[in-house]
mmCIF file of C-alpha atoms in Angstrom:
data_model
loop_
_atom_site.group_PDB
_atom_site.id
_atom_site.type_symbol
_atom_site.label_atom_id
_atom_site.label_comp_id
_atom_site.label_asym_id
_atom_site.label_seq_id
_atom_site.Cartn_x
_atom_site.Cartn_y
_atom_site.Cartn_z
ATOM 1 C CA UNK A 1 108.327 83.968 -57.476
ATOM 2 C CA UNK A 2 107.920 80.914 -59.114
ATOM 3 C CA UNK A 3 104.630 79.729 -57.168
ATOM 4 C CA UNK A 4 103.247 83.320 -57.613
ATOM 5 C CA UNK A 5 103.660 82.676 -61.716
ATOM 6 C CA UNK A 6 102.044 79.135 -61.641
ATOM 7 C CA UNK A 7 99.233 80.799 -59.613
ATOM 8 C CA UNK A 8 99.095 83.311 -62.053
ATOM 9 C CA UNK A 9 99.018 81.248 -64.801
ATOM 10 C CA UNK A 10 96.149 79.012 -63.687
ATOM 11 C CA UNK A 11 94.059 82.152 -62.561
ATOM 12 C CA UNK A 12 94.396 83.510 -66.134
ATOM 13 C CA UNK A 13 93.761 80.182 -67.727
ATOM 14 C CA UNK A 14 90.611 79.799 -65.258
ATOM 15 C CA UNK A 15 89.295 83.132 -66.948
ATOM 16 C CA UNK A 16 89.442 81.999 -70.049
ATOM 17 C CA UNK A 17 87.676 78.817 -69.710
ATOM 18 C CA UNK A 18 85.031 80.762 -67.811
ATOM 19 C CA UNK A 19 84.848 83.422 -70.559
ATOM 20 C CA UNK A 20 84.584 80.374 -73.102
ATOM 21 C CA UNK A 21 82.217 78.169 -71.419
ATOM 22 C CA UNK A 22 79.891 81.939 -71.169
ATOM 23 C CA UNK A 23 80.574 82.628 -74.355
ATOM 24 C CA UNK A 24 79.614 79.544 -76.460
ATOM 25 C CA UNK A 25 76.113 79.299 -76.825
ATOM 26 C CA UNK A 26 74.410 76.326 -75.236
ATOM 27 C CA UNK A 27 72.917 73.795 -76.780
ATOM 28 C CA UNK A 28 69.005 74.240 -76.899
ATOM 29 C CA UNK A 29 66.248 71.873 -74.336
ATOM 30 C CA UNK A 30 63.457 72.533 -77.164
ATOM 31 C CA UNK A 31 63.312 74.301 -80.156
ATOM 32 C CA UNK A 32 60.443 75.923 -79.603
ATOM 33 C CA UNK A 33 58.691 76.587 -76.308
ATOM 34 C CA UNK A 34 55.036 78.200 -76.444
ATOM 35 C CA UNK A 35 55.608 78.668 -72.386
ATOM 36 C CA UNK A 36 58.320 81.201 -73.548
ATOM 37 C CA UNK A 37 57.487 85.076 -73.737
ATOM 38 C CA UNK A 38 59.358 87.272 -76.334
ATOM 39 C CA UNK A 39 61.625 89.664 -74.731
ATOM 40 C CA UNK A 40 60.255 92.742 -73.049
ATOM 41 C CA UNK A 41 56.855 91.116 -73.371
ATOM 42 C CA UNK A 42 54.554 90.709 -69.629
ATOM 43 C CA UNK A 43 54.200 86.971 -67.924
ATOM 44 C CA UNK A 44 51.747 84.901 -68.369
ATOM 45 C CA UNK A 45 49.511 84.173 -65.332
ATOM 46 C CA UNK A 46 49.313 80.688 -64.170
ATOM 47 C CA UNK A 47 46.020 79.692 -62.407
ATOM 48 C CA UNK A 48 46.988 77.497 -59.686
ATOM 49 C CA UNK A 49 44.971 74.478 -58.590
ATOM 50 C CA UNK A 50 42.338 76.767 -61.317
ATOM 51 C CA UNK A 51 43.133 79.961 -58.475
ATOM 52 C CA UNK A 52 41.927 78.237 -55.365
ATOM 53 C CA UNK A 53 41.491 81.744 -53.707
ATOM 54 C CA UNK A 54 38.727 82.769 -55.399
ATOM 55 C CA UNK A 55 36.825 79.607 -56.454
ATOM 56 C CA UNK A 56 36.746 75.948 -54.919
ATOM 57 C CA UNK A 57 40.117 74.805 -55.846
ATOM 58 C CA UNK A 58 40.233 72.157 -58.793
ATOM 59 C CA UNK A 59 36.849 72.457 -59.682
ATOM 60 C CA UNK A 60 34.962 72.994 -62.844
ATOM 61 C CA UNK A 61 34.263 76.553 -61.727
ATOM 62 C CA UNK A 62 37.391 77.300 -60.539
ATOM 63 C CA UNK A 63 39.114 76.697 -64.081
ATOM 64 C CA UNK A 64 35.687 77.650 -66.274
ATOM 65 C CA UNK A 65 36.214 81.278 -64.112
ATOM 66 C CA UNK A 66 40.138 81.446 -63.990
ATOM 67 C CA UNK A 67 40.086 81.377 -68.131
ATOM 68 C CA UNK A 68 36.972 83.232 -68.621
ATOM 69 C CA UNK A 69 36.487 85.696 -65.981
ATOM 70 C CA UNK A 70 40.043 86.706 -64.980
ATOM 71 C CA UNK A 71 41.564 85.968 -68.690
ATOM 72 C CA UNK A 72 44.401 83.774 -67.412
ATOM 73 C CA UNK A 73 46.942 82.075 -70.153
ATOM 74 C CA UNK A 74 47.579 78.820 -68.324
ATOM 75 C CA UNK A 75 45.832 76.483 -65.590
ATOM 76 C CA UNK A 76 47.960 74.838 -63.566
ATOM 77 C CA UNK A 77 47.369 71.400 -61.645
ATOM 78 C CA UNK A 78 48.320 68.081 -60.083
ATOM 79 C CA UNK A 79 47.050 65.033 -61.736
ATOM 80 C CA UNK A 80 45.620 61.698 -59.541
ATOM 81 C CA UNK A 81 44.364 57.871 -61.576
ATOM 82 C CA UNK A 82 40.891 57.216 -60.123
ATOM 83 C CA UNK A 83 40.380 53.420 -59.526
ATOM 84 C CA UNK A 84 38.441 52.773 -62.824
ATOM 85 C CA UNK A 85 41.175 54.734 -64.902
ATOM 86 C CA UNK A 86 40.041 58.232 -64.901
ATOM 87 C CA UNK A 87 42.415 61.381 -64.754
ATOM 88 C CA UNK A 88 40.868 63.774 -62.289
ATOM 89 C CA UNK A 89 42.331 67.224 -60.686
ATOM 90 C CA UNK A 90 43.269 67.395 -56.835
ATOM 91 C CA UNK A 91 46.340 68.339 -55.190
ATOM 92 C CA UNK A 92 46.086 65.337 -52.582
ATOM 93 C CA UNK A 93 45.997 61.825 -53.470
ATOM 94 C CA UNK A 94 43.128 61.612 -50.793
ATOM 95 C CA UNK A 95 39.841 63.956 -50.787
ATOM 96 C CA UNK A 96 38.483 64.672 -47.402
ATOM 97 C CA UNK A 97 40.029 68.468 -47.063
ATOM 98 C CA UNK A 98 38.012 69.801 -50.439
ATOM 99 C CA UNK A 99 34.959 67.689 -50.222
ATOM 100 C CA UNK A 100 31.958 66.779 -47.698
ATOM 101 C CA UNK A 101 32.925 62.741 -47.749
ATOM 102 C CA UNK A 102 32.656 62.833 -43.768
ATOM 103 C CA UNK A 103 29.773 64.221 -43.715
ATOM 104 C CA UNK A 104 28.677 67.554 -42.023
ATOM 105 C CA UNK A 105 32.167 68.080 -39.708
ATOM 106 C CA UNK A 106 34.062 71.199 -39.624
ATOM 107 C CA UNK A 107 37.837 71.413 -41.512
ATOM 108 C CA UNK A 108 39.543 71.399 -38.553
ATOM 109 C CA UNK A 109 38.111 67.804 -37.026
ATOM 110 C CA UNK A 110 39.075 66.112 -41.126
ATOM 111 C CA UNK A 111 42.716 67.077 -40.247
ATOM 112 C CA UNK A 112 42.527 65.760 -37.162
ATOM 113 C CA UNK A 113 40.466 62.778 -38.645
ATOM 114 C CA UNK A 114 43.039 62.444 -41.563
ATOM 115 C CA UNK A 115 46.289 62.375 -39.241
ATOM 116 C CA UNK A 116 45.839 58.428 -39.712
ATOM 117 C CA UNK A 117 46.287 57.246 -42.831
ATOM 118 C CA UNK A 118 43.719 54.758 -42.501
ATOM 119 C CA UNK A 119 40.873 57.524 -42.262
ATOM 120 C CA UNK A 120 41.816 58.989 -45.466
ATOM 121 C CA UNK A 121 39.680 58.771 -48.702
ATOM 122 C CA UNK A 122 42.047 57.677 -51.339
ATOM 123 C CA UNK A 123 41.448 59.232 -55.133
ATOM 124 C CA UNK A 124 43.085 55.773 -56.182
ATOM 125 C CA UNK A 125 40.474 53.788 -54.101
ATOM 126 C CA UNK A 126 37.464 55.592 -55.803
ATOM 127 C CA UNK A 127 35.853 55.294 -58.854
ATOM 128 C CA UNK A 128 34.756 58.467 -60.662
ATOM 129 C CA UNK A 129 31.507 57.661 -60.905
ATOM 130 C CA UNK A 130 31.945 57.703 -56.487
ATOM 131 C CA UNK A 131 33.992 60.714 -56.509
ATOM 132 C CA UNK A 132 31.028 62.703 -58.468
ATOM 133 C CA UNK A 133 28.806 62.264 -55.115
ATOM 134 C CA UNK A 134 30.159 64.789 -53.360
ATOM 135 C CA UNK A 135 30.799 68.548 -52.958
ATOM 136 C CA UNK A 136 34.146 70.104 -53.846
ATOM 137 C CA UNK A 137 33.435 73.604 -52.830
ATOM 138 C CA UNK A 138 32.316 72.208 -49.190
ATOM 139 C CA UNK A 139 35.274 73.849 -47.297
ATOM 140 C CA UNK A 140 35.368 77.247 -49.592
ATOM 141 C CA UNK A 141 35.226 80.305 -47.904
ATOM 142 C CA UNK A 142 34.775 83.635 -49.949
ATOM 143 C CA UNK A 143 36.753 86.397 -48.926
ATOM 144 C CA UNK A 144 34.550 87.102 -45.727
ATOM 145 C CA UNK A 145 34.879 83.659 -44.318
ATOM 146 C CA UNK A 146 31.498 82.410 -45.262
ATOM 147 C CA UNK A 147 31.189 78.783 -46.319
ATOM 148 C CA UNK A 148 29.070 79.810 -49.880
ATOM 149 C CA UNK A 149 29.082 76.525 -51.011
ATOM 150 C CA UNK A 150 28.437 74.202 -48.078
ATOM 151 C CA UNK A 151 24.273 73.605 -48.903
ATOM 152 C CA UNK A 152 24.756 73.783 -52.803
ATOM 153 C CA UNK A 153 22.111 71.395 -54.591
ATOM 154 C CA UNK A 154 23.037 70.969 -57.810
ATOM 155 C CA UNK A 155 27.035 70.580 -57.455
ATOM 156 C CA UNK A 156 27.815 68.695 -60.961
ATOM 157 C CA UNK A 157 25.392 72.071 -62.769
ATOM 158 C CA UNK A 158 28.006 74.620 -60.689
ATOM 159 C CA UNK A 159 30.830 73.270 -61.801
ATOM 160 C CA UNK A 160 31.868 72.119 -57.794
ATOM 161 C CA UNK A 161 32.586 68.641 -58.459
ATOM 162 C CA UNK A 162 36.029 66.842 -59.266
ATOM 163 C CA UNK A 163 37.235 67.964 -62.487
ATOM 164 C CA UNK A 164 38.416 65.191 -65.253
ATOM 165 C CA UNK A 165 41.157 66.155 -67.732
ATOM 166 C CA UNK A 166 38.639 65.284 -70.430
ATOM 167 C CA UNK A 167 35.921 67.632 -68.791
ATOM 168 C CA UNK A 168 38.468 70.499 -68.711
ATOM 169 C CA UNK A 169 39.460 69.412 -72.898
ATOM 170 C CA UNK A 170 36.184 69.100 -73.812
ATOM 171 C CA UNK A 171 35.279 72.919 -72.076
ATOM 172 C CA UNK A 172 37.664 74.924 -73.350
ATOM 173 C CA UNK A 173 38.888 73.528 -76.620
ATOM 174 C CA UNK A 174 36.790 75.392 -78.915
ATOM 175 C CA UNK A 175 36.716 78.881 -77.042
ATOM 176 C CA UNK A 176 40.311 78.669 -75.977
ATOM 177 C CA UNK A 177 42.506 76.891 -78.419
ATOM 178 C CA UNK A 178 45.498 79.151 -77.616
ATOM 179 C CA UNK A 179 44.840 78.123 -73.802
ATOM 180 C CA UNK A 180 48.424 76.007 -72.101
ATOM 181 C CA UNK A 181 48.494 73.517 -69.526
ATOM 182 C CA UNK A 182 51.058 72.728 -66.661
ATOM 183 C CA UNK A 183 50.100 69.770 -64.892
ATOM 184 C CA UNK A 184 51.920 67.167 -62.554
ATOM 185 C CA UNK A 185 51.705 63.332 -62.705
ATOM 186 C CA UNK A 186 51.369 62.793 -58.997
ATOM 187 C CA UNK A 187 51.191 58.560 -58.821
ATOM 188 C CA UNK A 188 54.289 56.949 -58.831
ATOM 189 C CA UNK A 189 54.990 53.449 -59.991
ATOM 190 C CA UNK A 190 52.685 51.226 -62.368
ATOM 191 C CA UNK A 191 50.122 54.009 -61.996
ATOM 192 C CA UNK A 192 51.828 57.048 -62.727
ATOM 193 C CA UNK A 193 52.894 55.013 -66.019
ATOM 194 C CA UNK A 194 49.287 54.321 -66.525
ATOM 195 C CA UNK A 195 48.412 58.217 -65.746
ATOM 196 C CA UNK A 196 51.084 59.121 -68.455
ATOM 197 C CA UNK A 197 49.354 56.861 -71.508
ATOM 198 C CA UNK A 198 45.789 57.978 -70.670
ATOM 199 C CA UNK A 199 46.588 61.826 -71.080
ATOM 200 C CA UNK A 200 48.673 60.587 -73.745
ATOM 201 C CA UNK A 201 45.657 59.038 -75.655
ATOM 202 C CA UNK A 202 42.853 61.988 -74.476
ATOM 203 C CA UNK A 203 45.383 64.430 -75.601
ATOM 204 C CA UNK A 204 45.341 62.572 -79.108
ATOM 205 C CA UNK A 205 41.452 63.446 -79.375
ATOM 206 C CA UNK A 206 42.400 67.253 -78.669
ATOM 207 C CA UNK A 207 45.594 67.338 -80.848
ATOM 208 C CA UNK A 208 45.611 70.832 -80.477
ATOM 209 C CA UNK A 209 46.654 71.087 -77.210
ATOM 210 C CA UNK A 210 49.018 68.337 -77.345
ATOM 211 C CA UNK A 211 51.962 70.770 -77.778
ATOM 212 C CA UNK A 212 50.040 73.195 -75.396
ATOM 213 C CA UNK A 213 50.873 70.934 -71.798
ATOM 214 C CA UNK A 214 53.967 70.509 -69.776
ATOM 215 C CA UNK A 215 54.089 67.333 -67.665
ATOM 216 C CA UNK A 216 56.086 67.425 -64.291
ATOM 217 C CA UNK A 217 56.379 64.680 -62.331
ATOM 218 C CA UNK A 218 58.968 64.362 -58.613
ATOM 219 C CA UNK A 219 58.916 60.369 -59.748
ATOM 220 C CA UNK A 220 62.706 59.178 -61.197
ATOM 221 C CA UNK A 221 60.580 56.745 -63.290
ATOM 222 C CA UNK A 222 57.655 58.691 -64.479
ATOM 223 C CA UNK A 223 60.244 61.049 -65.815
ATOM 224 C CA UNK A 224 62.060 58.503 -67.361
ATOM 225 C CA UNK A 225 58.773 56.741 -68.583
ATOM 226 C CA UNK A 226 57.879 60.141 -69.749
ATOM 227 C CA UNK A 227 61.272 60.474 -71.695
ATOM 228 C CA UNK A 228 61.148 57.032 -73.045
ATOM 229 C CA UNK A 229 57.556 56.927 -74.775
ATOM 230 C CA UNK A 230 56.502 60.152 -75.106
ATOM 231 C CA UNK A 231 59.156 62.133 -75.898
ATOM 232 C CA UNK A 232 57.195 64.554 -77.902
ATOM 233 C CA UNK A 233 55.265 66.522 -74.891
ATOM 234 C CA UNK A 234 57.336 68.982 -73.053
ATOM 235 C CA UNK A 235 58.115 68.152 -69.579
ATOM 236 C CA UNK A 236 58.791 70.142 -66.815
ATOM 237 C CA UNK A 237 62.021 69.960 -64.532
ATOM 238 C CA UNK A 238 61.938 67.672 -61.817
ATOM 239 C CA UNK A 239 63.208 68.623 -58.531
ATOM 240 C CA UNK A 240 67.049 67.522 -58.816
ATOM 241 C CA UNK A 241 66.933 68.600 -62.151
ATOM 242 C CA UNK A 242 65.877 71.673 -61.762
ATOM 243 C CA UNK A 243 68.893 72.171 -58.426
ATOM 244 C CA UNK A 244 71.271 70.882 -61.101
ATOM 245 C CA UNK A 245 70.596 72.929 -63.411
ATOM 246 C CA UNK A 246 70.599 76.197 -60.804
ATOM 247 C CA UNK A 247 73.678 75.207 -59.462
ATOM 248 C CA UNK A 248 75.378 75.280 -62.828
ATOM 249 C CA UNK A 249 74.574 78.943 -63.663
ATOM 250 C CA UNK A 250 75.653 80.049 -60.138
ATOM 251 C CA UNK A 251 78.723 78.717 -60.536
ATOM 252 C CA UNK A 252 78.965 79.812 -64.473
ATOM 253 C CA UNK A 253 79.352 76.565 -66.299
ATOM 254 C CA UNK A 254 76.026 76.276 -67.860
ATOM 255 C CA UNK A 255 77.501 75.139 -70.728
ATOM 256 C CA UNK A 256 77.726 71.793 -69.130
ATOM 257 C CA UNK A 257 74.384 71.557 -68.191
ATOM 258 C CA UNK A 258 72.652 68.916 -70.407
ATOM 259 C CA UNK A 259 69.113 69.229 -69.299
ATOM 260 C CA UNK A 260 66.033 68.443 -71.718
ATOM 261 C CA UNK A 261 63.186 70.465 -70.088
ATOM 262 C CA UNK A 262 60.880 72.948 -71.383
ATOM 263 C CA UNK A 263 60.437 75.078 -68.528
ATOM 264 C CA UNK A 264 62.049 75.680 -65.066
ATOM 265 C CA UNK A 265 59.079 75.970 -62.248
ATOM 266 C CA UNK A 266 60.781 77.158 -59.398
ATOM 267 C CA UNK A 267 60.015 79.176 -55.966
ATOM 268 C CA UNK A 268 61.642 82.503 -55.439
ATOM 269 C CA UNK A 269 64.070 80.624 -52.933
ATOM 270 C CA UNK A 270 64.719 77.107 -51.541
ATOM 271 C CA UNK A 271 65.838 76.763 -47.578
ATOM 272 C CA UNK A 272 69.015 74.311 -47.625
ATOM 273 C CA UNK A 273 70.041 75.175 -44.356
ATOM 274 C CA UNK A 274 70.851 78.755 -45.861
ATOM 275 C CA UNK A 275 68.578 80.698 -48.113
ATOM 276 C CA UNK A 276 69.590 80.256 -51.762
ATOM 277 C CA UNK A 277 67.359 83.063 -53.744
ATOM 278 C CA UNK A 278 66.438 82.365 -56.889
ATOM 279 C CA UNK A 279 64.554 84.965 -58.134
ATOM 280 C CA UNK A 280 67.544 86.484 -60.273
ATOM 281 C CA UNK A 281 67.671 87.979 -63.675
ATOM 282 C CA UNK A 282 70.622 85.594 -64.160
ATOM 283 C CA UNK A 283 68.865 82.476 -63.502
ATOM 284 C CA UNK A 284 66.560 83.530 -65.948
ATOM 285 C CA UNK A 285 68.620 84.830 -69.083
ATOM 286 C CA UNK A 286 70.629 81.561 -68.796
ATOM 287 C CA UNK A 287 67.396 79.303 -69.181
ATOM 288 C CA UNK A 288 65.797 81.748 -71.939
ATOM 289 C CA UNK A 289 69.288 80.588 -74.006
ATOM 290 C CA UNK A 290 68.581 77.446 -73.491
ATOM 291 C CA UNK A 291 64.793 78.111 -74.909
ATOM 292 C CA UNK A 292 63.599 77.383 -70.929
ATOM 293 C CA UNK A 293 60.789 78.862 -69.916
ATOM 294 C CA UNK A 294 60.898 80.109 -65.926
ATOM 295 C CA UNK A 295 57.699 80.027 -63.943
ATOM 296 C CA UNK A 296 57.423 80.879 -60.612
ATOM 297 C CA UNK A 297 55.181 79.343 -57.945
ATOM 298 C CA UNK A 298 52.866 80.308 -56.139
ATOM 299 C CA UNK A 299 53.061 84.031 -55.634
ATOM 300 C CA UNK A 300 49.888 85.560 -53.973
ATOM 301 C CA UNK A 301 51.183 89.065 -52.895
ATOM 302 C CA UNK A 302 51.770 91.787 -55.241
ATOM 303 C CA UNK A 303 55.436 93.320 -54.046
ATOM 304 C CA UNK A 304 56.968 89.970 -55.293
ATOM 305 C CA UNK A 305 54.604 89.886 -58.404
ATOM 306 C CA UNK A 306 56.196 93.393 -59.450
ATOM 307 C CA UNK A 307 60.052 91.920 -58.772
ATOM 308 C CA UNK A 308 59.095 88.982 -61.139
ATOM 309 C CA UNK A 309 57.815 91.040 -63.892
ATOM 310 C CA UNK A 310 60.520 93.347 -63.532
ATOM 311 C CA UNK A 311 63.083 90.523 -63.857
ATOM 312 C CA UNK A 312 60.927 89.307 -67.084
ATOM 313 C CA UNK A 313 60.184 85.767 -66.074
ATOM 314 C CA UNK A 314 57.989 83.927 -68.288
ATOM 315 C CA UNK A 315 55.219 83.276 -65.906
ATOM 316 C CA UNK A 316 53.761 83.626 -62.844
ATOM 317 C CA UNK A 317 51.625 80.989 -60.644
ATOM 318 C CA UNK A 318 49.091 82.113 -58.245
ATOM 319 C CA UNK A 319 46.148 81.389 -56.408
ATOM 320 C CA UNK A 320 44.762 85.070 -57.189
ATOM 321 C CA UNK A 321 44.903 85.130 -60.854
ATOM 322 C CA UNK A 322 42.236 88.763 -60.580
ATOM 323 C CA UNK A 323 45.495 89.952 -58.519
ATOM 324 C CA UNK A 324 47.904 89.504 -60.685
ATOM 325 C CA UNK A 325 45.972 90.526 -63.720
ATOM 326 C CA UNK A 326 45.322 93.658 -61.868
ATOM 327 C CA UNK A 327 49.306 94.683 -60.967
ATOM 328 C CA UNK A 328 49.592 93.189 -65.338
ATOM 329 C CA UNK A 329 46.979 96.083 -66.317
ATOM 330 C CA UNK A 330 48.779 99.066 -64.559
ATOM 331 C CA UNK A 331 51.926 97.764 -66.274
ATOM 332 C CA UNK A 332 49.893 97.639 -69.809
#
């Protein structure tokens, strides 16, 4: 009898604590969040790599169409340090599978030509005046599977060559003030610190959209360079930070959760042996009190669109931004 009161007693004072700790509002990441979307309102889209199913990922065009053709709110993007200092758009830290810098071979032989290392074109090996040579729509293929861009002349005039953060500034800063930013330091070390003061000092010359950019970064100390001297841009959760953070609101104890992040970019799931799903309501309504913005990444089919948007997530990353804007409009 005795043992079933001390049990009892410990249930009823673990209730409590989890009422309290669900109960006390959390202490705020930001005070304000521009990635955030008011209640009841649609995502935004996210272009990502500028919606490399339409356009040559990356590239001038592919960002110049994502924001003026398809309307998107945010471009989305990994950031590489050229050799000479230059911030430049690629998701690889090497160049051969966007670009004709082996010459007239098919895709398939640069894989097989990149499986060594050594064979590799490194973004941190080239200058940017080097990197202009070639053509970043090489590889493209439209929605038929024809190469449209493999014989274009005048690659810098159609946008199909590497994009600069400064290029992509300079572009849209007039026409699109109100246009955000997600981008990810991808250099680690002595470079990625040198990556994080040179969009540090372009994004002083477009002040504007200083507060319009979230930096990510999977480096421990690019995040904590990022922390330390430039505090004021919003940052994006880093991989453990972001499992920490999930794991406290599955198991209720948010409250304890002392992350500084301004938005959450997550998958719908992670494989850790067993499926953990993350696209829950939950997950979400415990980082909007916290003034977290959730994105999702990268979502190209439109069943799992319509879940996210019904479980009013803040944004949406795709390589089909004309997709999603579609499935948006029917909801509109």
């Amino acid at each position: 009898m005795k043992a079933l009161k001390r049990l009892a007693g410990f249930l009823a004072l673990l209730f409590v604590f989890l009422v309290v700790v669900n109960v006390i509002p959390p202490e705020k990441s930001v005070e304000s969040n521009p990635f955030l979307v008011e209640e009841g309102e649609l995502p935004m889209i996210a272009a990502h790599r500028g919606g490399g199913a339409l356009n040559p990922e990356n590239t001038v065009k592919a960002f110049r169409e994502a924001v003026k053709t398809y309307g998107v709110d945010i471009i989305e993007s990994d950031l590489y340090l050229t050799k000479d200092g230059y911030l430049v758009y690629n998701h690889d830290a090497y160049i051969d599978e966007t670009c004709n810098v082996n010459g007239d071979i098919t895709l398939d032989e640069v894989k097989a030509l990149c499986e060594k290392e050594e064979n590799r074109h490194y973004i941190a090996d080239m200058t940017l005046a080097e990197l202009e040579q070639y053509n970043f729509g090489y590889y493209f293929e439209d929605e038929n599977g024809n190469r449209i861009y493999k014989d274009a002349v005048n690659v810098k005039d159609m946008g199909l060559g590497i994009a600069t953060v400064e290029r992509l500034f300079q572009l849209f800063y007039e026409t699109h003030p109100d246009l955000l930013f997600i981008v990810e330091i991808k250099d680690e070390g002595e470079r990625g610190k040198t990556a994080c003061r040179i969009l540090s000092e372009t994004l002083d010359r477009f002040a504007k959209y200083r507060d319009q950019i979230v930096v990510g970064t999977f480096h421990d100390e690019i995040e904590d360079e990022l922390k330390a001297n430039y505090p004021d841009l919003y940052r994006g959760a880093p991989t453990g930070t972001a499992a920490k953070f999930v794991i406290t609101q599955m198991l209720r104890v948010n409250i304890f959760d002392k992350s500084d992040f301004a938005c959450l970019q997550i998958p719908t799931s992670y494989d850790l042996g067993i499926t953990v799903n993350l696209d829950k309501e939950t997950y979400i309504r415990r980082a909007h009190r916290r003034n977290i913005a959730v994105q999702y990444w990268t979502i190209n089919d439109e069943e799992t669109m319509r879940e996210l948007i019904a479980l009013g997530c803040d944004c949406i990353m795709t390589d089909n931004p004309a997709l999603l804007e579609k499935v948006l409009d029917e909801y509109r």
